[in-house]
Amino acid sequence: MSPHTRAVETWTLQPLTDFVREASARLVLVLTPSGQVLAQSGFSRAVDVMSAAALAAAIVASTGELARQLRQPPFAALSHQGPRTGFFLATFLTDRGTLAVLAVYDLDVSSLGIVQLFYEQLAADLKAASPKGAVPKQVLAADFERELTDSLNTLFGR
Amino acid sequence: MSAALDLITRVRGVRGAMLVSAEDGLVVAEQLMEGIKGSAVAALAASLAGRLRRAMEASGTGRSVFWHLQAEQGALLVVPSGEESGNLLVVAVAEPDVNIGLVRLELLRAAEAGT
Amino acid sequence: MDEIRALSAQLAQDPQSLVFLRLGEALRRKGQLDAALRVATNGLERHPHLADAHDLYARILTDKHDYEKAFDEWDMAVRIAPHHTGALKGLAFLYFKIGDLQQAEAHLAAAKRVEPDDPTIDQAIEMMRGGAKGPAEQPAAPSPPSGAASIAAPAAATGGLDEARVFAGLEGANEGLLLIDGSGRVLGGALKDGGGTDVTDAVAAYLAGVSQEAARTAKLLGLGAWNGLSAEGQHGNVHLAHPTPDALLLVVRERGIPLGRLAILAQRATLMARRWLERQ
């Protein structure tokens, strides 16, 4: 296991580790559309994970709504690329519910094509590994802070 | 461009030809036989092209004008094209015993036609 | 010229005879190398398994300074006839030429075991041990085949080329050939760019990545294991191969060398690198 790859839900760990290695991604989050992080790779600070997860969830929500207004299915993937870095965000369905993957990559070691290619594998691996028949647990407002703290502790090995 | 790709695929042993964005590793145009996954060819060819370019520049041999990966069950043949010979790749996937000289010529022609 | 005329007549009368060996050698000694080469290649076509024919061909190639092919021919002669002293001395000469004194002496010692009374072998060993002459003292056209003693002349001008020993006898053994391990560490050879700057370490570092990507590409595209990567550059051509699963070999040559020829050269270098790695 990469020292920088950690999972709250352990079934996500191996697929994520493989993806990070193959796609040479710098940062990756596996999360739910509501922003709950299941696994992360490459982040060194909890605050960055929280920000990235919140922003990714917001993008998923806003593009989902945009698609709904256009009367079409949700966008499968979204990517932006700058001169040195790109990011890729996509959602897919598993037995654990809809999940999103956010990947940030550097252009000198990877490319959108490579990230997309190995994202397909990641999505397939996560679908196969997700707990069958599992109903996503509702996070109550009262438990939210404790859940979040627990998750961050797991993600950063505390 | 599709006419140029067509000429490449007419060479005996060529299973597909593509135009690929070198920076993104995405398909720009393709003409492939069944069973060849264009997105994978594009992504991997562009990635290999990038690494090879760095090695060749370090060795003083300059940018590549043609390269050829030979494997047991097939070959990948590539000519960089476009502005500064690096924006696009003309790619052919072929059988291992393909006439490399002929494919090279068609790739170079396609690169000229595509720029 | 009478001897050459007489031998030519004999050969014309009986093209299958082995008189081509004497004719070829006579022509070589007279310096008529192109004619000698024709005689030798014709003879080899008729007698491909004759060690003497490969030995003759190698001598002529050496006189023509085509050491790479000469090495192959002597190597072939020794495979056919392991005790062929001419070929052993020839190989010793080529090893000596690129500074691999250990291999040179080993081949001379093997020749001496076959012909203990051959004084030229002792003489060559003595001269070799006595110190090699510098490059300025090298004769323009070394001719080892007529006597191992001539080994001392071309010599260890290449004293600093330990790394090139991997590729002993191969054309351009001391430049444009690089052997590295899977982590990008140099095992042998060296590279310089057009300006003469040593770029060995930089290229080695990049090559490991190229190799990994080539392996992944071939695997994921269903092409099986990769066995070579050739590239034409603006200023030169390269060929990358892997002599063993854990090693990589890069051959770099000027643009004028076609990729096909480069692949053949790489194939030879791959064999030599494999043997060298096995001995480590």
XYZ file of C-alpha atoms in Angstrom:
553
model
C 0.000 0.000 0.000
C 1.210 3.465 -0.828
C 1.865 5.413 2.373
C -0.192 8.242 0.924
C -3.201 6.140 0.028
C -5.733 5.515 2.775
C -9.319 4.323 2.916
C -12.206 4.702 5.323
C -13.939 1.788 3.615
C -11.242 -0.780 3.040
C -12.757 -2.352 -0.091
C -11.807 0.820 -1.966
C -8.139 0.602 -1.075
C -6.758 -1.873 -3.615
C -8.579 -0.450 -6.642
C -7.477 3.037 -5.653
C -3.865 1.983 -5.088
C -3.795 0.366 -8.550
C -5.290 3.446 -10.150
C -2.828 5.813 -8.542
C 0.084 3.663 -9.695
C -1.124 3.145 -13.269
C -2.451 6.630 -13.932
C 0.386 8.392 -12.076
C -2.246 10.580 -10.442
C -0.981 13.069 -7.860
C -4.177 13.419 -5.813
C -7.274 11.238 -5.806
C -10.486 11.211 -3.816
C -13.184 8.551 -3.861
C -16.315 10.099 -2.419
C -20.082 10.049 -2.404
C -22.026 12.806 -4.192
C -22.741 14.308 -0.784
C -19.015 14.776 -0.134
C -18.334 11.873 2.214
C -14.807 10.638 1.511
C -14.282 6.873 1.248
C -10.608 6.972 0.320
C -7.865 9.417 -0.587
C -4.420 9.387 -2.082
C -1.726 12.036 -2.073
C -3.287 14.551 0.299
C -1.180 15.538 3.253
C -3.575 17.820 5.118
C -7.102 17.072 6.312
C -8.232 20.557 5.429
C -7.325 19.987 1.779
C -9.353 16.791 1.691
C -12.328 18.561 3.164
C -12.088 21.427 0.668
C -11.577 19.168 -2.334
C -14.418 16.863 -1.299
C -16.799 19.791 -0.759
C -15.893 21.351 -4.114
C -16.153 18.031 -5.962
C -19.564 17.365 -4.404
C -20.678 20.839 -5.425
C -19.542 20.273 -9.012
C -21.326 16.919 -9.159
C -24.495 18.550 -7.838
C -24.376 21.559 -10.145
C -23.557 19.622 -13.323
C -26.210 17.053 -12.359
C -28.755 19.820 -12.093
C -27.578 21.336 -15.372
C -28.045 17.970 -17.078
C -31.487 17.611 -15.522
C -32.529 20.995 -16.869
C -31.234 19.970 -20.293
C -33.272 16.782 -19.922
C -30.366 14.490 -20.365
C -28.635 11.930 -18.142
C -26.001 13.265 -15.736
C -22.626 14.026 -17.277
C -20.387 10.991 -17.033
C -17.161 12.906 -16.598
C -15.712 16.357 -16.468
C -12.146 17.498 -16.990
C -10.163 20.707 -16.871
C -6.575 21.138 -17.911
C -4.091 23.884 -17.215
C -0.552 24.273 -18.498
C 0.941 21.805 -15.978
C -1.913 20.143 -14.141
C -5.288 18.696 -15.002
C -8.183 17.339 -13.018
C -10.787 14.739 -13.845
C -14.104 14.185 -12.070
C -16.514 11.378 -12.866
C -19.397 9.512 -11.233
C -20.481 5.904 -11.508
C -22.958 3.567 -9.893
C -22.032 0.821 -7.432
C -23.875 -1.341 -4.887
C -22.719 1.247 -2.347
C -24.645 3.900 -4.346
C -23.304 6.539 -6.700
C -19.644 7.301 -6.163
C -17.438 10.053 -7.540
C -13.733 10.018 -8.289
C -11.694 13.185 -8.376
C -8.186 12.811 -9.820
C -5.533 15.497 -10.161
C -2.594 14.737 -12.445
C 0.567 16.450 -13.628
C 0.953 16.693 -17.379
C 4.620 15.769 -17.370
C 3.911 12.311 -15.965
C 0.356 11.597 -17.055
C -2.391 12.735 -19.411
C -6.145 12.917 -19.628
C -6.099 9.865 -21.897
C -4.168 7.802 -19.349
C -6.349 8.965 -16.438
C -9.520 8.135 -18.386
C -8.151 4.756 -19.431
C -7.353 3.682 -15.886
C -10.440 5.372 -14.434
C -12.497 2.863 -16.433
C -10.598 0.107 -14.656
C -10.988 1.830 -11.281
C -14.744 2.167 -11.742
C -15.025 -1.482 -12.778
C -12.884 -2.627 -9.826
C -14.856 -0.530 -7.338
C -18.160 -1.852 -8.705
C -16.899 -5.385 -8.315
C -15.525 -4.801 -4.823
C -18.394 -2.772 -3.380
C -20.363 -4.551 -0.609
C -23.404 -6.223 -2.188
C -26.776 -5.320 -0.807
C -25.280 -2.654 1.396
C -27.547 0.284 2.074
C -25.602 3.480 2.410
C -25.693 4.599 5.994
C -27.410 7.912 6.554
C -25.245 10.385 8.370
C -27.352 12.244 10.865
C -26.550 15.833 11.605
C -25.884 14.953 15.214
C -23.300 12.395 14.204
C -21.794 14.406 11.387
C -18.861 15.929 13.219
C -17.908 12.642 14.877
C -18.187 10.781 11.528
C -16.080 13.420 9.863
C -13.436 13.319 12.555
C -13.336 9.542 12.459
C -12.992 9.578 8.681
C -10.206 12.136 8.716
C -8.404 10.226 11.436
C -8.537 7.117 9.286
C -7.517 8.965 6.135
C -4.476 10.469 7.793
C -3.555 7.507 9.939
C -4.048 9.191 13.274
C -7.506 12.942 -42.797
C -9.730 9.901 -42.997
C -8.471 9.256 -46.547
C -4.919 9.263 -45.228
C -5.846 6.846 -42.424
C -7.584 4.691 -44.993
C -4.356 4.428 -47.002
C -2.495 3.273 -43.897
C -5.041 0.584 -43.119
C -4.794 -0.719 -46.684
C -1.259 -1.920 -46.003
C -1.410 -5.658 -45.411
C -1.075 -6.458 -41.725
C -2.244 -3.066 -40.442
C -5.139 -3.493 -38.004
C -5.866 0.141 -37.427
C -4.710 3.716 -37.863
C -5.366 6.759 -35.737
C -4.646 10.403 -35.262
C -3.950 11.112 -31.593
C -3.524 14.280 -29.571
C -0.001 13.906 -28.192
C -0.528 16.031 -25.093
C -3.885 14.595 -24.005
C -3.551 11.067 -25.328
C -7.043 11.341 -26.803
C -8.336 10.088 -30.154
C -8.712 12.736 -32.871
C -9.619 10.377 -35.729
C -9.537 6.621 -36.033
C -10.059 3.744 -38.399
C -9.789 0.522 -36.458
C -10.576 -3.137 -36.892
C -12.835 -4.888 -34.392
C -11.210 -5.591 -31.062
C -8.844 -2.639 -30.978
C -9.662 -0.130 -28.291
C -8.866 3.270 -29.734
C -8.844 5.157 -26.441
C -6.274 2.740 -24.981
C -4.046 2.923 -28.049
C -4.213 6.722 -28.004
C -3.476 7.089 -24.300
C -0.623 4.573 -24.244
C 0.977 5.653 -27.522
C 0.990 9.288 -26.383
C 2.441 8.353 -23.013
C 5.204 6.264 -24.569
C 5.866 9.006 -27.123
C 6.347 11.523 -24.316
C 8.811 9.351 -22.428
C 10.705 8.453 -25.576
C 10.918 12.118 -26.569
C 12.593 12.982 -23.265
C 15.093 10.131 -23.578
C 15.921 11.031 -27.177
C 16.364 14.699 -26.402
C 18.678 13.791 -23.527
C 20.722 11.555 -25.830
C 21.189 14.349 -28.363
C 19.310 12.576 -31.142
C 16.562 15.210 -31.185
C 12.837 14.747 -31.581
C 11.694 11.492 -33.085
C 10.363 11.528 -36.628
C 9.267 7.890 -36.558
C 9.251 5.156 -33.923
C 8.254 1.560 -33.827
C 7.504 -0.706 -30.868
C 7.984 -4.348 -31.816
C 6.225 -6.975 -29.716
C 5.642 -10.713 -29.981
C 2.113 -10.438 -31.282
C 2.056 -7.062 -32.932
C 3.628 -3.693 -33.453
C 2.872 -0.058 -32.818
C 4.223 2.418 -35.370
C 4.109 6.166 -34.803
C 4.982 9.376 -36.651
C 4.731 12.658 -34.708
C 2.981 15.324 -36.720
C 1.499 18.778 -36.440
C 3.137 22.021 -35.425
C 6.692 21.521 -34.170
C 6.162 17.803 -34.892
C 4.713 17.130 -31.517
C 1.069 18.076 -31.259
C -0.337 15.053 -33.015
C 0.671 11.462 -33.514
C -0.193 9.346 -36.508
C -0.396 5.820 -35.129
C -0.723 2.389 -36.706
C -1.367 -0.900 -34.934
C -0.103 -3.836 -36.948
C 0.645 -7.528 -37.074
C 4.208 -8.457 -36.038
C 5.272 -9.343 -39.575
C 3.967 -6.184 -41.243
C 6.106 -4.400 -43.851
C 7.450 -1.678 -41.599
C 8.937 0.344 -44.430
C 5.609 0.566 -46.183
C 3.689 1.524 -43.050
C 6.329 4.124 -42.249
C 5.865 5.700 -45.660
C 2.094 5.828 -45.315
C 2.367 7.281 -41.804
C 4.713 9.988 -43.057
C 2.315 10.763 -45.913
C -0.601 10.936 -43.506
C 1.405 13.228 -41.220
C 2.048 15.563 -44.155
C -1.593 15.476 -45.174
C -2.722 16.160 -41.639
C -0.612 19.272 -41.065
C 51.302 -12.483 -59.044
C 52.153 -15.882 -60.427
C 50.894 -17.531 -57.278
C 47.603 -15.668 -57.483
C 47.224 -16.498 -61.168
C 47.937 -20.176 -60.524
C 45.524 -20.353 -57.607
C 42.828 -18.562 -59.593
C 43.220 -21.078 -62.395
C 42.959 -23.963 -59.956
C 39.821 -22.523 -58.445
C 38.290 -21.928 -61.857
C 38.894 -25.563 -62.692
C 37.359 -26.814 -59.467
C 35.132 -24.190 -57.804
C 34.304 -26.626 -54.985
C 37.947 -27.020 -53.933
C 39.387 -25.422 -50.822
C 42.006 -23.597 -52.823
C 39.946 -20.442 -52.300
C 41.449 -20.281 -48.812
C 44.973 -19.887 -50.190
C 43.845 -17.551 -52.968
C 41.911 -15.327 -50.587
C 44.865 -15.126 -48.187
C 47.266 -14.376 -51.034
C 45.059 -11.551 -52.270
C 44.709 -10.203 -48.731
C 48.463 -10.141 -48.262
C 48.837 -8.285 -51.536
C 46.333 -5.729 -50.265
C 43.737 -6.612 -52.895
C 41.023 -6.617 -50.292
C 37.952 -6.344 -52.503
C 39.090 -9.279 -54.618
C 39.974 -11.232 -51.482
C 36.538 -10.483 -50.065
C 34.820 -11.819 -53.200
C 36.863 -15.017 -53.065
C 36.120 -15.490 -49.366
C 32.382 -14.880 -49.658
C 32.126 -17.219 -52.661
C 34.011 -19.842 -50.678
C 31.773 -19.331 -47.657
C 28.680 -19.819 -49.768
C 29.984 -23.203 -50.811
C 31.463 -24.127 -47.414
C 29.387 -22.373 -44.768
C 30.474 -24.771 -42.025
C 34.197 -24.482 -42.661
C 35.904 -22.671 -39.787
C 38.880 -21.752 -41.989
C 36.560 -19.970 -44.393
C 35.121 -17.838 -41.565
C 38.655 -17.196 -40.321
C 39.761 -15.993 -43.755
C 36.719 -13.781 -44.097
C 37.364 -12.304 -40.644
C 40.994 -11.490 -41.507
C 39.937 -9.619 -44.609
C 37.216 -7.768 -42.695
C 39.778 -6.793 -40.085
C 42.029 -5.375 -42.777
C 39.012 -3.410 -43.959
C 38.503 -2.192 -40.376
C 35.078 -3.828 -40.141
C 35.751 -5.166 -36.665
C 32.148 -5.798 -35.807
C 31.629 -8.273 -38.639
C 35.116 -9.712 -38.114
C 34.212 -10.472 -34.510
C 31.095 -12.309 -35.646
C 33.062 -14.361 -38.154
C 35.759 -15.367 -35.697
C 33.093 -16.065 -33.150
C 31.404 -18.335 -35.684
C 34.703 -20.060 -36.494
C 35.253 -20.851 -32.809
C 31.722 -22.185 -32.504
C 32.377 -24.520 -35.434
C 35.903 -25.427 -34.316
C 36.564 -24.444 -30.671
C 40.299 -25.092 -31.064
C 40.774 -22.968 -34.158
C 43.893 -21.031 -33.187
C 43.561 -18.496 -35.997
C 40.123 -17.505 -34.777
C 41.207 -17.520 -31.121
C 44.101 -15.229 -31.941
C 41.809 -13.047 -34.023
C 39.342 -12.678 -31.167
C 42.238 -11.951 -28.806
C 43.319 -9.196 -31.160
C 39.855 -7.606 -31.187
C 39.519 -7.802 -27.420
C 42.943 -6.270 -27.104
C 41.981 -3.543 -29.512
C 39.173 -2.367 -27.305
C 41.256 -2.677 -24.159
C 39.860 -5.882 -22.705
C 43.206 -7.382 -21.760
C 41.634 -10.103 -19.660
C 39.608 -11.513 -22.543
C 42.508 -11.028 -24.944
C 44.845 -13.015 -22.709
C 42.221 -15.704 -22.120
C 41.866 -16.243 -25.862
C 45.633 -16.284 -26.348
C 45.956 -18.796 -23.532
C 43.319 -20.972 -25.223
C 45.288 -20.769 -28.471
C 48.480 -21.692 -26.625
C 46.850 -24.781 -25.153
C 46.164 -25.925 -28.705
C 49.507 -24.901 -30.147
C 51.990 -24.737 -27.245
C 54.944 -24.378 -29.620
C 53.646 -21.391 -31.525
C 56.167 -18.677 -30.638
C 53.951 -15.855 -31.858
C 51.471 -16.555 -29.094
C 54.078 -16.240 -26.337
C 55.406 -13.165 -28.006
C 51.948 -11.600 -28.096
C 51.262 -12.432 -24.456
C 54.610 -10.981 -23.438
C 54.115 -7.820 -25.411
C 50.629 -7.430 -24.068
C 51.786 -7.828 -20.458
C 54.739 -5.586 -21.067
C 52.530 -2.593 -21.534
C 50.356 -1.320 -24.227
C 51.341 1.378 -26.602
C 49.384 4.597 -26.857
C 47.047 5.513 -29.619
C 49.665 7.517 -31.508
C 51.678 4.356 -31.908
C 48.890 2.378 -33.396
C 49.506 1.252 -36.937
C 46.963 2.436 -39.438
C 45.934 -1.064 -40.435
C 46.522 -3.701 -37.789
C 46.790 -7.179 -39.151
C 46.443 -9.722 -36.411
C 45.777 -12.781 -38.482
C 49.289 -13.302 -39.703
C 50.611 -13.465 -36.167
C 49.294 -12.891 -32.727
C 52.301 -10.765 -31.932
C 50.754 -7.957 -33.866
C 48.242 -7.698 -31.075
C 50.689 -5.608 -29.165
C 50.544 -2.861 -31.694
C 46.941 -1.717 -31.687
C 46.514 -2.089 -28.051
C 45.320 -0.498 -25.019
C 44.821 2.875 -26.449
C 41.475 2.211 -24.954
C 42.763 1.758 -21.459
C 39.934 3.740 -19.912
C 37.177 1.776 -21.531
C 36.341 -0.774 -18.881
C 32.634 -0.299 -19.474
C 33.025 -1.043 -23.168
C 34.187 -4.562 -22.337
C 30.577 -5.581 -22.325
C 30.524 -4.979 -26.040
C 34.038 -6.139 -26.868
C 34.545 -6.441 -30.585
C 31.374 -4.705 -31.556
C 31.383 -1.696 -33.847
C 31.389 1.457 -31.764
C 31.862 -0.530 -28.579
C 33.095 2.482 -26.676
C 30.353 4.892 -27.610
C 26.691 4.839 -28.449
C 26.005 1.646 -26.518
C 24.481 1.680 -23.085
C 23.484 -1.166 -20.806
C 21.389 -0.342 -17.747
C 19.406 -2.213 -15.125
C 15.669 -1.890 -14.579
C 16.136 0.981 -12.146
C 18.069 3.099 -14.609
C 21.534 2.339 -13.193
C 24.364 2.057 -15.705
C 25.911 -1.400 -16.079
C 28.126 -0.712 -19.061
C 28.777 1.490 -22.069
C 28.533 5.235 -22.364
C 26.763 7.935 -24.343
C 27.796 11.364 -25.532
C 25.596 13.895 -27.250
C 26.513 15.753 -30.430
C 28.526 18.309 -28.475
C 30.618 15.615 -26.782
C 28.952 16.012 -23.403
C 28.540 12.804 -21.434
C 24.810 12.157 -21.187
C 25.022 8.588 -19.919
C 23.322 9.097 -16.571
C 20.562 11.360 -17.857
C 19.620 8.991 -20.659
C 19.813 5.979 -18.354
C 17.382 7.636 -15.964
C 14.839 8.280 -18.734
C 15.230 4.832 -20.284
C 13.818 2.975 -17.307
C 10.572 4.921 -17.765
C 10.530 4.266 -21.501
C 10.954 0.559 -20.900
C 8.186 0.377 -18.307
C 5.851 2.259 -20.615
C 6.762 0.054 -23.586
C 6.029 -3.052 -21.525
C 2.716 -1.671 -20.300
C 1.678 -0.519 -23.773
C 2.441 -3.880 -25.378
C 0.665 -5.737 -22.588
C -2.489 -3.626 -22.459
C -2.853 -3.516 -26.232
C -2.621 -7.304 -26.365
C 0.623 -7.263 -28.323
C 2.435 -9.647 -25.972
C 5.902 -8.988 -24.648
C 7.836 -6.198 -26.359
C 11.174 -7.049 -27.843
C 12.445 -3.823 -29.339
C 11.811 -0.128 -29.764
C 13.391 1.665 -32.708
C 13.244 5.396 -33.296
C 14.490 7.779 -35.935
C 15.462 11.139 -34.506
C 16.307 14.441 -36.159
C 20.005 13.931 -35.432
C 20.350 10.219 -34.830
C 18.639 6.857 -34.557
C 18.174 4.691 -31.498
C 17.184 1.127 -30.725
C 16.152 -0.111 -27.297
C 16.106 -3.804 -26.417
C 16.174 -5.879 -23.251
C 18.862 -8.583 -23.166
C 17.353 -9.949 -19.941
C 14.086 -9.099 -18.182
C 15.991 -6.844 -15.797
C 18.348 -5.128 -18.205
C 18.007 -2.642 -21.032
C 20.299 -2.002 -23.934
C 20.314 1.221 -25.931
C 22.147 1.572 -29.218
C 22.529 5.080 -30.606
C 23.899 5.786 -34.071
C 24.001 8.658 -36.505
C 20.959 9.367 -38.662
C 22.546 7.758 -41.719
C 22.436 4.285 -40.177
C 19.088 2.789 -41.206
C 16.822 1.388 -38.494
C 17.088 -2.108 -39.968
C 20.863 -2.130 -39.651
C 20.577 -0.624 -36.198
C 18.295 -3.472 -35.190
C 20.874 -6.017 -36.391
C 23.611 -4.234 -34.482
C 21.377 -4.146 -31.423
C 20.723 -7.858 -31.783
C 24.471 -8.568 -31.692
C 24.988 -6.208 -28.796
C 22.078 -7.875 -27.005
C 23.725 -11.283 -27.312
C 27.016 -9.934 -26.018
C 25.332 -8.108 -23.168
C 23.432 -11.261 -22.239
C 26.662 -13.286 -22.125
C 28.357 -10.570 -20.106
C 25.464 -10.404 -17.652
C 25.531 -14.173 -17.228
C 29.205 -14.005 -16.279
C 28.574 -11.398 -13.569
